[in-house]
């Protein structure tokens, strides 16, 4: 049986018996995602923004100087989709764009103070939901959740930002030991 904590996900052509499908986990993930993003959605609508705006602002605020190319890799959306969202965020002063120092063709993205404030507010709502969900779990329990979520990510094709996140977390664990 496949374990999301230890194994790679089964290939698309693998046969899974109907009674072995993880309907419970599949549905719980759908509902968890709905409610996790729903908290932020309620705030975003006040600004005329949607989930794409939130995702762009999140990664730009978390990784100052992120390039447009790397952001496209992270979000796995088209240039056209990103362009529309990014233009609105720049026009409304949530994000600024600068040319790269070494390569002037590079477009580096930075959150403005206004952008940082909104991302911080949204992250607070999501942190509250996470903290309520993990409740009294000990560090090992939280690590199990973190490991499960990492195992759900397509590790065969990680983008540079995800790899940076995973590398930083790994380095932090080594230093803590």
PDB file of N, CA, C and O in Angstrom, residues 117-155:
ATOM      1  N   UNK A 117       1.895  44.398   4.344  1.00  0.00           N
ATOM      2  CA  UNK A 117       0.831  44.457   5.352  1.00  0.00           C
ATOM      3  C   UNK A 117      -0.318  43.520   4.986  1.00  0.00           C
ATOM      4  O   UNK A 117      -0.852  42.815   5.849  1.00  0.00           O
ATOM      5  N   UNK A 118      -0.695  43.495   3.710  1.00  0.00           N
ATOM      6  CA  UNK A 118      -1.792  42.625   3.301  1.00  0.00           C
ATOM      7  C   UNK A 118      -1.391  41.153   3.419  1.00  0.00           C
ATOM      8  O   UNK A 118      -2.163  40.339   3.935  1.00  0.00           O
ATOM      9  N   UNK A 119      -0.200  40.808   2.983  1.00  0.00           N
ATOM     10  CA  UNK A 119       0.251  39.419   3.084  1.00  0.00           C
ATOM     11  C   UNK A 119       0.321  38.988   4.546  1.00  0.00           C
ATOM     12  O   UNK A 119      -0.071  37.865   4.894  1.00  0.00           O
ATOM     13  N   UNK A 120       0.800  39.862   5.401  1.00  0.00           N
ATOM     14  CA  UNK A 120       0.893  39.554   6.826  1.00  0.00           C
ATOM     15  C   UNK A 120      -0.500  39.313   7.419  1.00  0.00           C
ATOM     16  O   UNK A 120      -0.691  38.381   8.211  1.00  0.00           O
ATOM     17  N   UNK A 121      -1.469  40.124   7.020  1.00  0.00           N
ATOM     18  CA  UNK A 121      -2.843  39.942   7.493  1.00  0.00           C
ATOM     19  C   UNK A 121      -3.398  38.593   7.040  1.00  0.00           C
ATOM     20  O   UNK A 121      -3.984  37.855   7.834  1.00  0.00           O
ATOM     21  N   UNK A 122      -3.195  38.260   5.773  1.00  0.00           N
ATOM     22  CA  UNK A 122      -3.701  36.990   5.241  1.00  0.00           C
ATOM     23  C   UNK A 122      -2.992  35.806   5.898  1.00  0.00           C
ATOM     24  O   UNK A 122      -3.633  34.807   6.244  1.00  0.00           O
ATOM     25  N   UNK A 123      -1.679  35.926   6.082  1.00  0.00           N
ATOM     26  CA  UNK A 123      -0.921  34.850   6.732  1.00  0.00           C
ATOM     27  C   UNK A 123      -1.373  34.665   8.181  1.00  0.00           C
ATOM     28  O   UNK A 123      -1.376  33.540   8.700  1.00  0.00           O
ATOM     29  N   UNK A 124      -1.769  35.752   8.829  1.00  0.00           N
ATOM     30  CA  UNK A 124      -2.279  35.652  10.198  1.00  0.00           C
ATOM     31  C   UNK A 124      -3.548  34.821  10.260  1.00  0.00           C
ATOM     32  O   UNK A 124      -3.711  33.971  11.142  1.00  0.00           O
ATOM     33  N   UNK A 125      -4.455  35.061   9.316  1.00  0.00           N
ATOM     34  CA  UNK A 125      -5.693  34.271   9.257  1.00  0.00           C
ATOM     35  C   UNK A 125      -5.381  32.792   9.027  1.00  0.00           C
ATOM     36  O   UNK A 125      -5.963  31.910   9.671  1.00  0.00           O
ATOM     37  N   UNK A 126      -4.459  32.533   8.115  1.00  0.00           N
ATOM     38  CA  UNK A 126      -4.131  31.147   7.807  1.00  0.00           C
ATOM     39  C   UNK A 126      -3.355  30.484   8.939  1.00  0.00           C
ATOM     40  O   UNK A 126      -3.549  29.308   9.233  1.00  0.00           O
ATOM     41  N   UNK A 127      -2.515  31.254   9.616  1.00  0.00           N
ATOM     42  CA  UNK A 127      -1.790  30.726  10.769  1.00  0.00           C
ATOM     43  C   UNK A 127      -2.757  30.375  11.893  1.00  0.00           C
ATOM     44  O   UNK A 127      -2.607  29.332  12.543  1.00  0.00           O
ATOM     45  N   UNK A 128      -3.759  31.216  12.101  1.00  0.00           N
ATOM     46  CA  UNK A 128      -4.771  30.920  13.127  1.00  0.00           C
ATOM     47  C   UNK A 128      -5.458  29.590  12.826  1.00  0.00           C
ATOM     48  O   UNK A 128      -5.671  28.771  13.724  1.00  0.00           O
ATOM     49  N   UNK A 129      -5.805  29.360  11.554  1.00  0.00           N
ATOM     50  CA  UNK A 129      -6.469  28.113  11.165  1.00  0.00           C
ATOM     51  C   UNK A 129      -5.522  26.925  11.376  1.00  0.00           C
ATOM     52  O   UNK A 129      -5.924  25.883  11.881  1.00  0.00           O
ATOM     53  N   UNK A 130      -4.271  27.077  10.991  1.00  0.00           N
ATOM     54  CA  UNK A 130      -3.291  25.999  11.168  1.00  0.00           C
ATOM     55  C   UNK A 130      -3.101  25.697  12.646  1.00  0.00           C
ATOM     56  O   UNK A 130      -3.129  24.530  13.065  1.00  0.00           O
ATOM     57  N   UNK A 131      -2.915  26.739  13.445  1.00  0.00           N
ATOM     58  CA  UNK A 131      -2.708  26.533  14.882  1.00  0.00           C
ATOM     59  C   UNK A 131      -3.902  25.852  15.536  1.00  0.00           C
ATOM     60  O   UNK A 131      -3.737  24.988  16.398  1.00  0.00           O
ATOM     61  N   UNK A 132      -5.116  26.221  15.120  1.00  0.00           N
ATOM     62  CA  UNK A 132      -6.305  25.565  15.661  1.00  0.00           C
ATOM     63  C   UNK A 132      -6.342  24.096  15.248  1.00  0.00           C
ATOM     64  O   UNK A 132      -6.746  23.234  16.024  1.00  0.00           O
ATOM     65  N   UNK A 133      -5.907  23.809  14.044  1.00  0.00           N
ATOM     66  CA  UNK A 133      -5.950  22.434  13.544  1.00  0.00           C
ATOM     67  C   UNK A 133      -4.896  21.545  14.198  1.00  0.00           C
ATOM     68  O   UNK A 133      -5.156  20.375  14.475  1.00  0.00           O
ATOM     69  N   UNK A 134      -3.718  22.087  14.454  1.00  0.00           N
ATOM     70  CA  UNK A 134      -2.673  21.237  15.043  1.00  0.00           C
ATOM     71  C   UNK A 134      -2.818  21.138  16.553  1.00  0.00           C
ATOM     72  O   UNK A 134      -2.255  20.227  17.163  1.00  0.00           O
ATOM     73  N   UNK A 135      -3.589  22.063  17.126  1.00  0.00           N
ATOM     74  CA  UNK A 135      -3.920  21.977  18.542  1.00  0.00           C
ATOM     75  C   UNK A 135      -2.753  21.666  19.435  1.00  0.00           C
ATOM     76  O   UNK A 135      -1.763  22.382  19.468  1.00  0.00           O
ATOM     77  N   UNK A 136      -2.866  20.562  20.132  1.00  0.00           N
ATOM     78  CA  UNK A 136      -1.864  20.179  21.124  1.00  0.00           C
ATOM     79  C   UNK A 136      -0.847  19.172  20.603  1.00  0.00           C
ATOM     80  O   UNK A 136      -0.212  18.480  21.396  1.00  0.00           O
ATOM     81  N   UNK A 137      -0.684  19.097  19.284  1.00  0.00           N
ATOM     82  CA  UNK A 137       0.311  18.168  18.752  1.00  0.00           C
ATOM     83  C   UNK A 137       1.704  18.559  19.229  1.00  0.00           C
ATOM     84  O   UNK A 137       2.019  19.735  19.354  1.00  0.00           O
ATOM     85  N   UNK A 138       2.520  17.556  19.476  1.00  0.00           N
ATOM     86  CA  UNK A 138       3.900  17.832  19.831  1.00  0.00           C
ATOM     87  C   UNK A 138       4.705  18.072  18.554  1.00  0.00           C
ATOM     88  O   UNK A 138       4.178  17.992  17.450  1.00  0.00           O
ATOM     89  N   UNK A 139       5.985  18.357  18.702  1.00  0.00           N
ATOM     90  CA  UNK A 139       6.840  18.661  17.553  1.00  0.00           C
ATOM     91  C   UNK A 139       6.870  17.503  16.551  1.00  0.00           C
ATOM     92  O   UNK A 139       6.880  17.718  15.341  1.00  0.00           O
ATOM     93  N   UNK A 140       6.844  16.278  17.042  1.00  0.00           N
ATOM     94  CA  UNK A 140       6.863  15.115  16.144  1.00  0.00           C
ATOM     95  C   UNK A 140       5.580  15.052  15.318  1.00  0.00           C
ATOM     96  O   UNK A 140       5.616  14.715  14.132  1.00  0.00           O
ATOM     97  N   UNK A 141       4.469  15.390  15.929  1.00  0.00           N
ATOM     98  CA  UNK A 141       3.198  15.404  15.203  1.00  0.00           C
ATOM     99  C   UNK A 141       3.185  16.464  14.114  1.00  0.00           C
ATOM    100  O   UNK A 141       2.709  16.224  12.998  1.00  0.00           O
ATOM    101  N   UNK A 142       3.709  17.634  14.433  1.00  0.00           N
ATOM    102  CA  UNK A 142       3.787  18.713  13.447  1.00  0.00           C
ATOM    103  C   UNK A 142       4.745  18.313  12.325  1.00  0.00           C
ATOM    104  O   UNK A 142       4.470  18.559  11.145  1.00  0.00           O
ATOM    105  N   UNK A 143       5.850  17.653  12.665  1.00  0.00           N
ATOM    106  CA  UNK A 143       6.780  17.166  11.637  1.00  0.00           C
ATOM    107  C   UNK A 143       6.104  16.150  10.720  1.00  0.00           C
ATOM    108  O   UNK A 143       6.359  16.122   9.517  1.00  0.00           O
ATOM    109  N   UNK A 144       5.246  15.305  11.273  1.00  0.00           N
ATOM    110  CA  UNK A 144       4.521  14.329  10.455  1.00  0.00           C
ATOM    111  C   UNK A 144       3.643  15.048   9.436  1.00  0.00           C
ATOM    112  O   UNK A 144       3.609  14.665   8.259  1.00  0.00           O
ATOM    113  N   UNK A 145       2.961  16.093   9.860  1.00  0.00           N
ATOM    114  CA  UNK A 145       2.128  16.870   8.944  1.00  0.00           C
ATOM    115  C   UNK A 145       2.996  17.516   7.871  1.00  0.00           C
ATOM    116  O   UNK A 145       2.690  17.460   6.679  1.00  0.00           O
ATOM    117  N   UNK A 146       4.083  18.131   8.298  1.00  0.00           N
ATOM    118  CA  UNK A 146       5.000  18.785   7.357  1.00  0.00           C
ATOM    119  C   UNK A 146       5.543  17.774   6.345  1.00  0.00           C
ATOM    120  O   UNK A 146       5.575  18.030   5.137  1.00  0.00           O
ATOM    121  N   UNK A 147       5.924  16.604   6.810  1.00  0.00           N
ATOM    122  CA  UNK A 147       6.450  15.560   5.923  1.00  0.00           C
ATOM    123  C   UNK A 147       5.386  15.069   4.949  1.00  0.00           C
ATOM    124  O   UNK A 147       5.678  14.803   3.787  1.00  0.00           O
ATOM    125  N   UNK A 148       4.163  14.933   5.408  1.00  0.00           N
ATOM    126  CA  UNK A 148       3.063  14.527   4.537  1.00  0.00           C
ATOM    127  C   UNK A 148       2.869  15.552   3.418  1.00  0.00           C
ATOM    128  O   UNK A 148       2.764  15.195   2.243  1.00  0.00           O
ATOM    129  N   UNK A 149       2.840  16.820   3.781  1.00  0.00           N
ATOM    130  CA  UNK A 149       2.642  17.863   2.775  1.00  0.00           C
ATOM    131  C   UNK A 149       3.795  17.905   1.784  1.00  0.00           C
ATOM    132  O   UNK A 149       3.586  18.062   0.573  1.00  0.00           O
ATOM    133  N   UNK A 150       5.020  17.765   2.259  1.00  0.00           N
ATOM    134  CA  UNK A 150       6.175  17.716   1.346  1.00  0.00           C
ATOM    135  C   UNK A 150       6.075  16.536   0.396  1.00  0.00           C
ATOM    136  O   UNK A 150       6.407  16.637  -0.777  1.00  0.00           O
ATOM    137  N   UNK A 151       5.629  15.396   0.915  1.00  0.00           N
ATOM    138  CA  UNK A 151       5.511  14.196   0.084  1.00  0.00           C
ATOM    139  C   UNK A 151       4.433  14.357  -0.989  1.00  0.00           C
ATOM    140  O   UNK A 151       4.487  13.698  -2.026  1.00  0.00           O
ATOM    141  N   UNK A 152       3.497  15.243  -0.775  1.00  0.00           N
ATOM    142  CA  UNK A 152       2.429  15.496  -1.755  1.00  0.00           C
ATOM    143  C   UNK A 152       2.910  16.372  -2.908  1.00  0.00           C
ATOM    144  O   UNK A 152       2.257  16.444  -3.940  1.00  0.00           O
ATOM    145  N   UNK A 153       4.039  17.022  -2.747  1.00  0.00           N
ATOM    146  CA  UNK A 153       4.576  17.919  -3.768  1.00  0.00           C
ATOM    147  C   UNK A 153       5.362  17.108  -4.788  1.00  0.00           C
ATOM    148  O   UNK A 153       6.095  16.184  -4.432  1.00  0.00           O
ATOM    149  N   UNK A 154       5.235  17.467  -6.042  1.00  0.00           N
ATOM    150  CA  UNK A 154       5.940  16.788  -7.125  1.00  0.00           C
ATOM    151  C   UNK A 154       7.444  17.015  -6.984  1.00  0.00           C
ATOM    152  O   UNK A 154       7.979  18.008  -7.463  1.00  0.00           O
ATOM    153  N   UNK A 155       8.106  16.099  -6.317  1.00  0.00           N
ATOM    154  CA  UNK A 155       9.535  16.244  -6.032  1.00  0.00           C
ATOM    155  C   UNK A 155      10.412  16.014  -7.258  1.00  0.00           C
ATOM    156  O   UNK A 155      11.584  16.358  -7.251  1.00  0.00           O
TER     157      UNK A 155
END
